[in-house]
Coordinates of C-alpha atoms in Angstrom, one line a residue:
Chain Z
M1 CA -37.9 -13.0 -84.0
A2 CA -37.8 -16.5 -85.4
E3 CA -40.7 -17.7 -82.8
V4 CA -42.7 -14.5 -84.0
S5 CA -42.6 -15.2 -87.7
G6 CA -44.0 -18.5 -86.7
L7 CA -46.5 -17.4 -84.8
T8 CA -47.4 -15.3 -87.8
S9 CA -47.1 -18.0 -90.4
T10 CA -49.6 -20.2 -88.2
T11 CA -51.9 -17.3 -87.6
I12 CA -52.0 -17.0 -91.6
R13 CA -52.5 -20.7 -92.1
R14 CA -55.2 -21.3 -89.1
T15 CA -57.1 -18.0 -90.7
L16 CA -57.5 -19.7 -94.3
R17 CA -59.0 -22.6 -92.5
M18 CA -61.1 -20.6 -90.5
G19 CA -62.2 -18.0 -92.8
W20 CA -62.3 -20.2 -96.1
L21 CA -66.4 -20.1 -96.1
Y22 CA -66.3 -16.0 -95.7
L23 CA -63.4 -16.2 -98.3
A24 CA -65.1 -18.6 -100.5
I25 CA -68.4 -16.9 -100.5
G26 CA -67.0 -13.2 -101.2
T27 CA -65.2 -14.4 -103.9
F28 CA -68.0 -16.7 -105.7
I29 CA -70.6 -14.0 -105.3
S30 CA -67.9 -11.2 -106.7
V31 CA -67.1 -13.3 -109.5
L32 CA -70.9 -14.0 -110.0
L33 CA -71.4 -10.3 -110.0
T34 CA -68.8 -10.1 -112.7
A35 CA -70.6 -12.5 -115.0
I36 CA -74.0 -10.9 -114.7
L37 CA -72.4 -7.4 -115.7
L38 CA -70.6 -9.1 -118.6
F39 CA -73.8 -10.5 -119.9
R40 CA -76.2 -7.7 -119.2
S41 CA -74.0 -4.9 -120.7
Q42 CA -73.1 -4.3 -124.4
H43 CA -69.4 -3.6 -125.2
G44 CA -68.7 -3.9 -121.3
G45 CA -69.8 -0.5 -120.4
A46 CA -71.5 -1.6 -117.3
F47 CA -68.9 -3.8 -116.3
A48 CA -66.2 -0.9 -116.6
T49 CA -68.0 1.4 -114.2
T50 CA -69.5 -0.9 -111.6
Y51 CA -66.8 -4.0 -111.5
P52 CA -64.0 -1.8 -110.0
L53 CA -66.4 -0.2 -107.2
E54 CA -68.2 -3.7 -106.2
L55 CA -64.8 -5.2 -105.4
P56 CA -63.9 -3.7 -102.2
V57 CA -67.1 -4.7 -100.4
F58 CA -66.2 -8.0 -100.9
A59 CA -62.9 -7.6 -99.9
V60 CA -64.4 -6.6 -96.7
L61 CA -66.9 -9.6 -96.7
A62 CA -63.7 -12.3 -97.9
S63 CA -60.9 -11.1 -95.4
T64 CA -63.6 -11.7 -92.0
G65 CA -61.3 -14.7 -91.3
G66 CA -58.7 -12.3 -90.0
L67 CA -60.9 -11.0 -87.3
Q68 CA -62.6 -14.1 -86.5
T69 CA -59.1 -15.7 -85.6
F70 CA -58.4 -13.0 -83.4
T71 CA -61.5 -13.2 -81.6
S72 CA -61.6 -17.2 -81.5
D73 CA -58.1 -16.6 -80.0
R74 CA -59.3 -14.2 -77.3
T75 CA -61.6 -16.1 -76.1
K76 CA -59.8 -19.4 -76.1
G77 CA -57.3 -17.9 -74.0
V78 CA -54.8 -18.3 -76.5
F79 CA -53.4 -14.7 -75.8
E80 CA -53.2 -15.0 -72.3
Y81 CA -50.5 -17.9 -73.2
L82 CA -48.8 -16.0 -75.8
I83 CA -48.4 -13.2 -73.7
A84 CA -46.9 -15.2 -70.9
Y85 CA -44.4 -16.5 -73.1
G86 CA -43.5 -12.9 -74.0
V87 CA -45.2 -11.8 -77.2
R88 CA -46.2 -8.3 -77.0
P89 CA -49.9 -7.1 -77.3
R90 CA -49.0 -5.0 -80.8
T91 CA -47.9 -8.4 -82.3
L92 CA -51.3 -9.7 -81.8
F93 CA -52.8 -7.0 -83.8
V94 CA -50.6 -6.7 -86.7
N95 CA -51.2 -10.8 -86.6
G96 CA -54.5 -10.1 -87.3
L97 CA -53.9 -7.6 -89.7
L98 CA -51.5 -9.5 -91.8
A99 CA -53.9 -12.4 -92.2
T100 CA -56.0 -10.1 -93.1
M101 CA -54.3 -8.7 -96.0
V102 CA -53.3 -12.3 -97.2
L103 CA -56.9 -12.9 -97.0
T104 CA -57.6 -9.6 -99.0
G105 CA -54.7 -10.5 -101.8
I106 CA -56.7 -13.8 -102.6
I107 CA -59.9 -12.4 -102.9
L108 CA -58.4 -9.7 -105.3
G109 CA -56.3 -12.0 -107.0
I110 CA -59.0 -15.1 -107.9
A111 CA -61.8 -11.7 -108.7
L112 CA -59.4 -9.7 -110.8
G113 CA -58.1 -12.7 -112.4
L114 CA -61.3 -14.2 -113.5
G115 CA -63.3 -11.0 -113.4
L116 CA -60.6 -9.6 -116.1
G117 CA -60.2 -13.0 -118.0
L118 CA -64.1 -13.4 -118.3
A119 CA -64.0 -9.5 -119.5
S120 CA -61.4 -10.4 -122.2
A121 CA -63.0 -13.7 -123.2
N122 CA -66.1 -11.8 -124.0
G123 CA -64.1 -9.3 -126.0
V124 CA -64.2 -6.7 -123.3
A125 CA -61.4 -4.2 -124.0
L126 CA -59.2 -3.3 -120.8
T127 CA -59.2 0.0 -121.5
G128 CA -57.2 3.0 -119.5
D129 CA -60.0 4.3 -117.3
L130 CA -60.8 0.9 -116.2
E131 CA -57.0 0.0 -115.2
Q132 CA -57.0 3.4 -113.7
S133 CA -60.0 2.6 -111.8
L134 CA -58.5 -0.7 -110.4
A135 CA -55.1 0.5 -109.6
L136 CA -56.3 4.2 -107.6
Y137 CA -59.5 2.7 -106.3
T138 CA -60.3 -0.9 -106.1
V139 CA -56.8 -2.4 -104.8
P140 CA -56.1 0.7 -102.4
M141 CA -59.5 0.5 -101.3
S142 CA -60.2 -3.0 -100.7
F143 CA -56.9 -3.4 -98.6
A144 CA -57.7 -0.3 -96.6
A145 CA -61.3 -1.3 -95.8
A146 CA -60.4 -4.8 -94.9
L147 CA -57.5 -3.7 -92.7
F148 CA -60.2 -1.0 -91.3
T149 CA -62.8 -4.1 -90.6
T150 CA -60.4 -6.0 -88.9
T151 CA -58.7 -3.2 -86.7
V152 CA -61.9 -1.8 -85.7
G153 CA -63.1 -5.7 -84.7
M154 CA -60.3 -6.3 -82.8
I155 CA -60.2 -3.3 -80.4
W156 CA -64.2 -3.9 -80.2
T157 CA -63.6 -7.4 -79.3
T158 CA -61.2 -6.6 -76.6
V159 CA -62.8 -4.1 -74.8
S160 CA -66.1 -6.1 -74.9
T161 CA -67.6 -9.4 -73.7
P162 CA -67.9 -11.9 -76.2
R163 CA -71.6 -12.3 -78.6
T164 CA -71.7 -14.4 -81.1
G165 CA -74.0 -14.6 -83.9
I166 CA -74.5 -11.6 -85.9
N167 CA -74.5 -9.4 -83.1
S168 CA -70.7 -9.9 -82.4
P169 CA -67.8 -8.1 -83.7
V170 CA -67.4 -10.9 -86.5
G171 CA -71.2 -10.7 -87.2
L172 CA -71.0 -6.6 -87.5
A173 CA -67.5 -5.7 -88.5
P174 CA -68.0 -6.3 -92.2
M175 CA -71.1 -3.9 -92.0
V176 CA -68.8 -1.3 -90.2
G177 CA -66.1 -1.9 -92.8
I178 CA -68.1 -1.6 -95.9
G179 CA -69.2 1.9 -94.5
P180 CA -66.3 4.2 -95.3
T181 CA -65.9 2.5 -98.9
V182 CA -69.6 3.2 -99.8
L183 CA -69.2 7.0 -98.2
V184 CA -66.2 7.7 -100.2
L185 CA -68.3 6.6 -103.5
I186 CA -70.8 9.1 -102.4
V187 CA -68.6 11.9 -101.7
A188 CA -66.6 11.3 -105.1
E189 CA -69.6 11.1 -106.9
T190 CA -70.1 14.6 -106.4
L191 CA -66.9 15.7 -107.5
P192 CA -65.3 16.8 -110.8
S193 CA -64.2 13.5 -112.7
S194 CA -60.5 15.1 -112.6
E195 CA -60.6 14.7 -109.0
F196 CA -62.5 11.3 -108.7
Y197 CA -59.5 9.0 -108.2
P198 CA -57.3 11.5 -106.6
F199 CA -59.7 11.6 -104.1
T200 CA -60.5 7.9 -103.5
T201 CA -56.9 7.1 -103.6
G202 CA -56.2 9.7 -100.8
A203 CA -58.9 8.4 -98.7
A204 CA -57.9 5.1 -98.7
V205 CA -54.6 6.2 -97.8
A206 CA -56.4 8.3 -94.8
I207 CA -58.3 5.0 -93.8
L208 CA -55.2 3.2 -93.6
A209 CA -53.6 6.0 -91.5
V210 CA -56.5 5.6 -89.3
V211 CA -55.8 2.1 -88.6
G212 CA -52.0 2.8 -88.0
V213 CA -53.3 5.3 -85.2
L214 CA -55.8 3.0 -84.0
L215 CA -53.2 0.2 -83.8
A216 CA -50.9 2.5 -82.4
A217 CA -52.8 3.7 -79.7
S218 CA -54.6 0.4 -79.1
S219 CA -51.3 -1.6 -78.4
R220 CA -49.8 1.3 -76.0
L221 CA -53.0 2.3 -74.1
M222 CA -54.7 -1.0 -73.7
G223 CA -54.2 -2.8 -70.4
R224 CA -53.0 -7.0 -71.1
E225 CA -56.1 -7.8 -69.3
R226 CA -57.9 -6.8 -72.3
F227 CA -56.8 -9.7 -74.2
L228 CA -57.7 -12.4 -71.1
S229 CA -60.7 -14.7 -72.2
P230 CA -63.6 -13.7 -70.4
L231 CA -64.6 -17.1 -70.1
Chain U
M1 CA -42.4 -13.6 -45.8
T2 CA -39.6 -16.1 -46.9
A3 CA -39.8 -19.6 -47.2
D4 CA -36.8 -21.6 -45.5
S5 CA -33.7 -21.3 -47.3
S6 CA -31.7 -23.7 -46.1
S7 CA -30.4 -26.4 -48.7
V8 CA -31.3 -23.6 -51.1
S9 CA -29.9 -24.2 -55.0
Q10 CA -30.2 -20.7 -55.3
R11 CA -31.0 -21.4 -59.2
H12 CA -33.9 -19.4 -59.3
R13 CA -35.9 -17.3 -57.2
I14 CA -39.5 -15.2 -57.3
E15 CA -39.8 -12.2 -55.5
L16 CA -42.9 -9.8 -55.1
R17 CA -42.6 -6.6 -52.9
G18 CA -46.0 -5.0 -52.0
V19 CA -48.0 -6.3 -55.2
S20 CA -51.4 -4.9 -55.8
S21 CA -52.9 -6.5 -59.1
G22 CA -56.3 -6.9 -60.8
Y23 CA -58.5 -6.1 -63.6
H24 CA -59.5 -2.9 -65.0
G25 CA -58.2 -0.9 -62.1
K26 CA -59.8 -2.9 -59.1
P27 CA -57.2 -4.6 -57.2
V28 CA -57.7 -8.3 -56.6
L29 CA -54.0 -8.5 -55.2
E30 CA -53.6 -6.1 -51.9
D31 CA -49.9 -5.6 -50.8
V32 CA -48.7 -9.0 -51.4
S33 CA -45.0 -10.1 -50.6
F34 CA -43.1 -13.2 -50.4
V35 CA -40.0 -14.9 -51.8
V36 CA -39.7 -18.3 -53.2
E37 CA -36.4 -20.0 -53.8
E38 CA -36.5 -23.3 -52.5
P39 CA -36.9 -25.7 -55.0
A40 CA -40.0 -27.4 -54.0
I41 CA -43.7 -27.3 -54.6
Y42 CA -45.7 -24.5 -53.2
V43 CA -49.2 -25.1 -52.7
V44 CA -51.3 -22.0 -53.7
L45 CA -54.8 -22.0 -51.8
G46 CA -57.6 -20.1 -50.9
P47 CA -61.5 -19.7 -51.4
N48 CA -63.0 -18.7 -54.8
G49 CA -62.4 -15.1 -55.4
A50 CA -59.3 -15.4 -53.2
G51 CA -56.9 -14.2 -56.1
K52 CA -55.3 -17.4 -56.7
T53 CA -55.5 -16.5 -60.7
T54 CA -54.8 -13.1 -60.3
L55 CA -51.4 -14.1 -58.4
F56 CA -50.5 -16.6 -61.2
R57 CA -51.3 -14.1 -64.1
T58 CA -49.3 -11.2 -62.5
L59 CA -46.2 -13.6 -61.8
A60 CA -46.4 -14.7 -65.0
G61 CA -46.7 -11.1 -66.4
I62 CA -50.0 -11.4 -67.9
L63 CA -51.3 -8.4 -65.7
S64 CA -48.9 -5.7 -64.8
P65 CA -49.0 -4.9 -61.0
Y66 CA -50.9 -1.6 -60.1
S67 CA -47.9 -1.0 -57.4
G68 CA -45.2 -2.9 -56.1
T69 CA -42.7 -5.5 -58.1
V70 CA -42.4 -8.6 -59.5
E71 CA -38.9 -10.3 -59.7
I72 CA -37.9 -13.7 -61.5
D73 CA -34.6 -14.2 -60.9
G74 CA -33.8 -10.7 -60.2
I75 CA -35.4 -9.4 -63.4
D76 CA -38.6 -7.1 -63.4
I77 CA -41.4 -9.3 -64.9
A78 CA -42.2 -6.6 -67.4
R79 CA -39.2 -7.7 -69.2
R80 CA -39.2 -10.8 -71.9
E81 CA -36.3 -11.9 -70.5
A82 CA -38.2 -12.8 -67.2
R83 CA -41.1 -14.6 -68.8
T84 CA -38.8 -16.8 -70.3
R85 CA -37.5 -18.4 -67.3
L86 CA -41.3 -20.1 -66.6
Q87 CA -43.9 -22.0 -67.9
Y88 CA -47.3 -21.3 -67.2
L89 CA -50.7 -23.1 -66.9
S90 CA -53.6 -21.4 -67.1
H91 CA -57.1 -23.0 -66.3
I92 CA -58.5 -22.4 -69.8
D93 CA -56.8 -24.4 -72.3
G94 CA -55.5 -22.2 -74.8
I95 CA -55.2 -24.1 -77.5
P96 CA -55.9 -22.5 -81.1
D97 CA -58.9 -23.4 -82.9
A98 CA -58.1 -25.0 -86.2
L99 CA -55.3 -27.0 -85.1
R100 CA -54.5 -30.7 -84.2
V101 CA -53.0 -31.6 -81.5
E102 CA -49.4 -32.1 -83.1
E103 CA -49.6 -28.9 -85.1
A104 CA -50.9 -27.1 -81.7
L105 CA -47.8 -28.3 -79.7
R106 CA -45.2 -27.2 -82.3
F107 CA -47.2 -23.9 -82.3
Y108 CA -46.3 -23.7 -78.7
A109 CA -42.9 -24.8 -79.2
G110 CA -42.1 -22.1 -81.7
V111 CA -43.4 -19.6 -79.6
Q112 CA -41.1 -21.1 -76.5
G113 CA -38.0 -21.7 -78.6
A114 CA -38.7 -25.5 -78.0
T115 CA -37.7 -28.1 -81.2
P116 CA -39.5 -30.3 -83.1
E117 CA -37.9 -32.9 -80.9
D118 CA -39.6 -31.4 -77.9
V119 CA -42.6 -31.7 -79.2
E120 CA -42.1 -35.8 -79.8
R121 CA -40.7 -35.8 -76.1
V122 CA -43.6 -34.5 -74.1
V123 CA -46.4 -36.4 -77.0
R124 CA -44.5 -40.0 -75.7
L125 CA -44.6 -38.0 -71.8
L126 CA -47.9 -37.4 -71.4
G127 CA -49.1 -40.3 -73.6
I128 CA -51.0 -38.6 -76.4
E129 CA -49.3 -40.5 -79.5
E130 CA -53.3 -41.6 -80.5
L131 CA -54.4 -37.9 -80.2
R132 CA -51.5 -36.5 -82.2
H133 CA -53.5 -36.1 -85.5
R134 CA -56.9 -35.1 -84.2
Y135 CA -58.3 -31.6 -84.3
F136 CA -57.9 -30.2 -80.4
A137 CA -61.8 -29.3 -80.5
E138 CA -62.5 -33.1 -81.1
L139 CA -61.2 -34.1 -77.7
S140 CA -62.9 -35.1 -74.6
Q141 CA -62.5 -32.7 -71.6
G142 CA -59.3 -35.1 -69.9
Q143 CA -57.7 -35.2 -73.4
K144 CA -57.9 -31.8 -73.9
K145 CA -56.5 -30.9 -70.4
R146 CA -53.3 -33.5 -71.1
V147 CA -52.8 -31.6 -74.0
S148 CA -52.7 -28.1 -72.5
I149 CA -50.5 -29.6 -69.9
A150 CA -47.9 -31.2 -72.2
R151 CA -47.3 -27.6 -73.5
V152 CA -46.0 -26.7 -70.1
F153 CA -43.1 -29.8 -70.6
L154 CA -42.0 -28.4 -73.8
Q155 CA -38.8 -26.8 -72.4
E156 CA -37.4 -26.7 -69.0
R157 CA -37.7 -23.4 -67.7
G158 CA -36.9 -23.5 -63.8
I159 CA -40.3 -21.9 -62.7
Y160 CA -43.6 -23.6 -63.1
L161 CA -46.8 -21.8 -62.6
L162 CA -49.6 -24.3 -62.7
D163 CA -53.1 -22.8 -61.9
E164 CA -55.5 -25.9 -61.1
P165 CA -53.4 -28.4 -63.3
T166 CA -56.0 -31.6 -61.9
S167 CA -59.4 -29.6 -62.4
N168 CA -61.6 -31.9 -64.2
L169 CA -59.5 -34.7 -64.5
D170 CA -60.1 -38.1 -63.7
P171 CA -58.4 -39.5 -60.7
K172 CA -56.1 -41.8 -62.7
L173 CA -55.0 -38.5 -64.7
A174 CA -54.6 -36.6 -62.0
R175 CA -52.2 -39.1 -60.3
E176 CA -50.4 -38.9 -63.6
I177 CA -50.1 -35.4 -63.5
R178 CA -48.8 -35.0 -60.0
D179 CA -46.5 -37.6 -60.3
L180 CA -45.1 -35.4 -63.4
V181 CA -44.8 -32.2 -61.1
L182 CA -43.5 -34.3 -58.3
G183 CA -40.8 -34.9 -60.8
L184 CA -40.3 -31.5 -61.7
S185 CA -40.2 -30.2 -58.0
R186 CA -36.7 -32.0 -57.1
D187 CA -34.8 -28.9 -59.1
D188 CA -37.7 -26.5 -60.0
L189 CA -39.9 -23.9 -58.5
V190 CA -43.3 -25.1 -58.6
L191 CA -46.5 -22.3 -57.6
Y192 CA -49.4 -25.1 -57.8
S193 CA -52.6 -23.7 -57.2
S194 CA -55.7 -26.4 -56.2
H195 CA -59.2 -26.7 -54.5
N196 CA -58.2 -30.0 -53.6
L197 CA -56.8 -30.1 -50.0
F198 CA -55.8 -33.6 -50.0
E199 CA -54.0 -33.4 -53.1
A200 CA -52.6 -29.9 -51.8
K201 CA -51.4 -32.0 -48.6
E202 CA -50.1 -34.8 -50.9
I203 CA -47.7 -32.9 -53.1
G204 CA -46.8 -29.2 -51.1
K205 CA -44.1 -28.8 -49.1
Y206 CA -45.2 -25.1 -48.6
V207 CA -48.5 -23.4 -48.3
L208 CA -49.4 -20.4 -49.7
A209 CA -53.1 -19.5 -48.7
L210 CA -54.6 -16.3 -50.0
R211 CA -57.6 -14.7 -48.3
N212 CA -59.2 -11.7 -49.7
G213 CA -56.2 -11.0 -52.0
K214 CA -53.6 -10.9 -49.0
V215 CA -51.3 -13.4 -48.1
G216 CA -53.2 -15.5 -45.1
Y217 CA -50.3 -18.0 -44.4
F218 CA -47.0 -19.0 -46.2
G219 CA -44.8 -21.5 -44.6
R220 CA -43.9 -25.2 -44.2
L221 CA -47.0 -27.6 -44.5
S222 CA -45.7 -29.3 -42.1
D223 CA -45.9 -26.7 -39.4
L224 CA -49.5 -26.4 -39.8
R225 CA -51.2 -28.2 -36.9
P226 CA -55.1 -29.2 -37.1
A227 CA -57.4 -27.3 -34.4
R228 CA -58.1 -31.1 -33.1
Y229 CA -55.9 -33.9 -34.1
V230 CA -58.7 -36.9 -34.9
I231 CA -57.5 -40.2 -36.2
G232 CA -59.6 -42.7 -37.8
I233 CA -59.0 -46.8 -37.3
R234 CA -60.2 -49.6 -39.1
A235 CA -60.3 -52.0 -37.1
E236 CA -61.5 -55.8 -36.4
G237 CA -62.7 -56.9 -32.9
A238 CA -63.1 -53.4 -31.2
E239 CA -67.0 -53.2 -31.2
G240 CA -67.0 -53.3 -27.3
I241 CA -63.5 -51.7 -27.0
L242 CA -64.2 -48.6 -29.1
A243 CA -67.9 -48.6 -28.8
A244 CA -68.0 -45.3 -27.3
S245 CA -66.3 -43.4 -30.1
T246 CA -68.0 -41.9 -32.9
R247 CA -68.1 -43.6 -36.1
K248 CA -67.5 -42.1 -39.7
G249 CA -68.0 -45.1 -42.2
D250 CA -65.6 -47.7 -41.7
Y251 CA -63.4 -46.0 -39.2
Y252 CA -63.6 -45.3 -34.9
L253 CA -62.5 -42.0 -34.5
Q254 CA -60.4 -41.0 -31.6
E255 CA -59.3 -37.2 -30.7
L256 CA -56.0 -37.5 -29.5
A257 CA -53.5 -34.5 -28.0
G258 CA -51.3 -35.2 -31.2
P259 CA -49.6 -37.4 -33.2
E260 CA -47.2 -38.7 -30.5
E261 CA -50.1 -40.3 -28.9
V262 CA -50.7 -42.8 -31.9
P263 CA -48.4 -45.7 -31.0
K264 CA -49.5 -45.7 -27.6
L265 CA -53.0 -46.2 -28.5
V266 CA -52.3 -48.8 -31.1
A267 CA -50.4 -50.6 -28.9
E268 CA -53.4 -50.8 -26.2
L269 CA -55.8 -51.9 -28.8
A270 CA -53.4 -54.4 -30.2
A271 CA -52.7 -55.7 -26.5
K272 CA -57.2 -56.0 -26.0
G273 CA -57.0 -58.2 -29.0
V274 CA -58.3 -55.5 -31.9
R275 CA -56.8 -56.4 -35.0
I276 CA -55.8 -52.6 -36.7
R277 CA -56.1 -52.8 -40.2
E278 CA -55.7 -49.1 -40.9
V279 CA -55.1 -45.6 -38.8
K280 CA -55.4 -42.8 -40.2
E281 CA -55.4 -38.6 -39.5
M282 CA -58.9 -37.3 -40.2
E283 CA -58.6 -33.7 -40.4
N284 CA -56.2 -31.9 -42.9
P285 CA -54.4 -28.8 -41.4
L286 CA -55.5 -26.8 -44.8
E287 CA -59.0 -26.9 -43.9
D288 CA -57.9 -24.6 -41.1
L289 CA -56.9 -22.2 -43.7
F290 CA -60.2 -21.6 -45.1
A291 CA -62.1 -21.3 -42.2

């Protein structure tokens, strides 16, 4: 439907406006850490092992704008009007996830572009291991962790009264989102190296499946009054 | 309960049958039934907590009834097609953060299926040309309300659910909004909630009074009679003649049997040399609905 695609594009545009600070901070710190890794490691050893593992954490931080927009819309009563105009709750959730995906794509694009560019400029070879690590862990886990964060935050927002600051879904969800990422890494480190990437990629897919289940269950089971502003 | 349907255009119809509705499983409205089909303004009254906002949200399809049915033009409100036939104004602005006024109106125009030309029309209609490039968050309360109301006029839909449209507005803007709503009512069904009984009396043709989640009264405003019929007379030269009357400000209060006695009283006072400046009804029959 035209109005829904317009709704989605406006949501993404607003998310970029509202979440630019998270995006800027997440991107800046990831690039800064990349630079530090490159300058402190000889021949890029620490860079190749650490850089792919750090990015999902910053993707979660940088994509907080998606959840921030969802929470703001509920509090400001925007959802009340959208539902009255026939927009389904599932569309509201999906829009939040699409905005999160855009932000995640932006930070990955910038961080990977700058990180790999800096590495090349410093003479660090882009090995097959590094490419495999980025493709099988960094990219899928970044999207999975960011979408998981937003999904948990959106559900939390709709079932709770709003709080502000750090003790709010927007304040706490990034920490919730980082959890699976770290857990996957801890478990993966105990596995033989040949099982590392199959496990991490499988974990990312599993997290995405959890996102799908949570989304379907919430859309189906959650009463529309949950989307009303508590103000 | 049914509004008088003589001279009904039959264009639009709202019907509730045995509706119970509320929040998180707790009903606020209980067994509410009525039919609205004559184009007019239906003022929805009731004390705080009576269920006015819940009624509007149920009619708009935002709340699903626990029991009973809500139909718009014969279509169940659960269907999107029914919701495209009505415009809704909540007591909350509902304008998204990080949007300028014109962007916000275009956003809602897109959701409603209205056009950029419709946005231009309502910007002129509501007199918000100078606000169009400002962020909504920067506006005063009155300006925010004006923008919020503009959204309702983006597309003609025949049924208008307006929950306290003039709350927190200065008298001039409230008057402008009432005039716009009065313009709607010639062809459309308008349900209009207000705490202002004088405003309700001024614009309403029908009254739907809620009490404890039930319909306490539904009928023509003109059929309501106050328990006491009291008029206020502002006059010069009445000090001796109306000395026994109670005073309220500049007005001498007189209790009569009904409005038919007013011309007789006025004639008697004029014959005694009283120069009458104003005669007005002092009791609002709507107040009795809150008793």
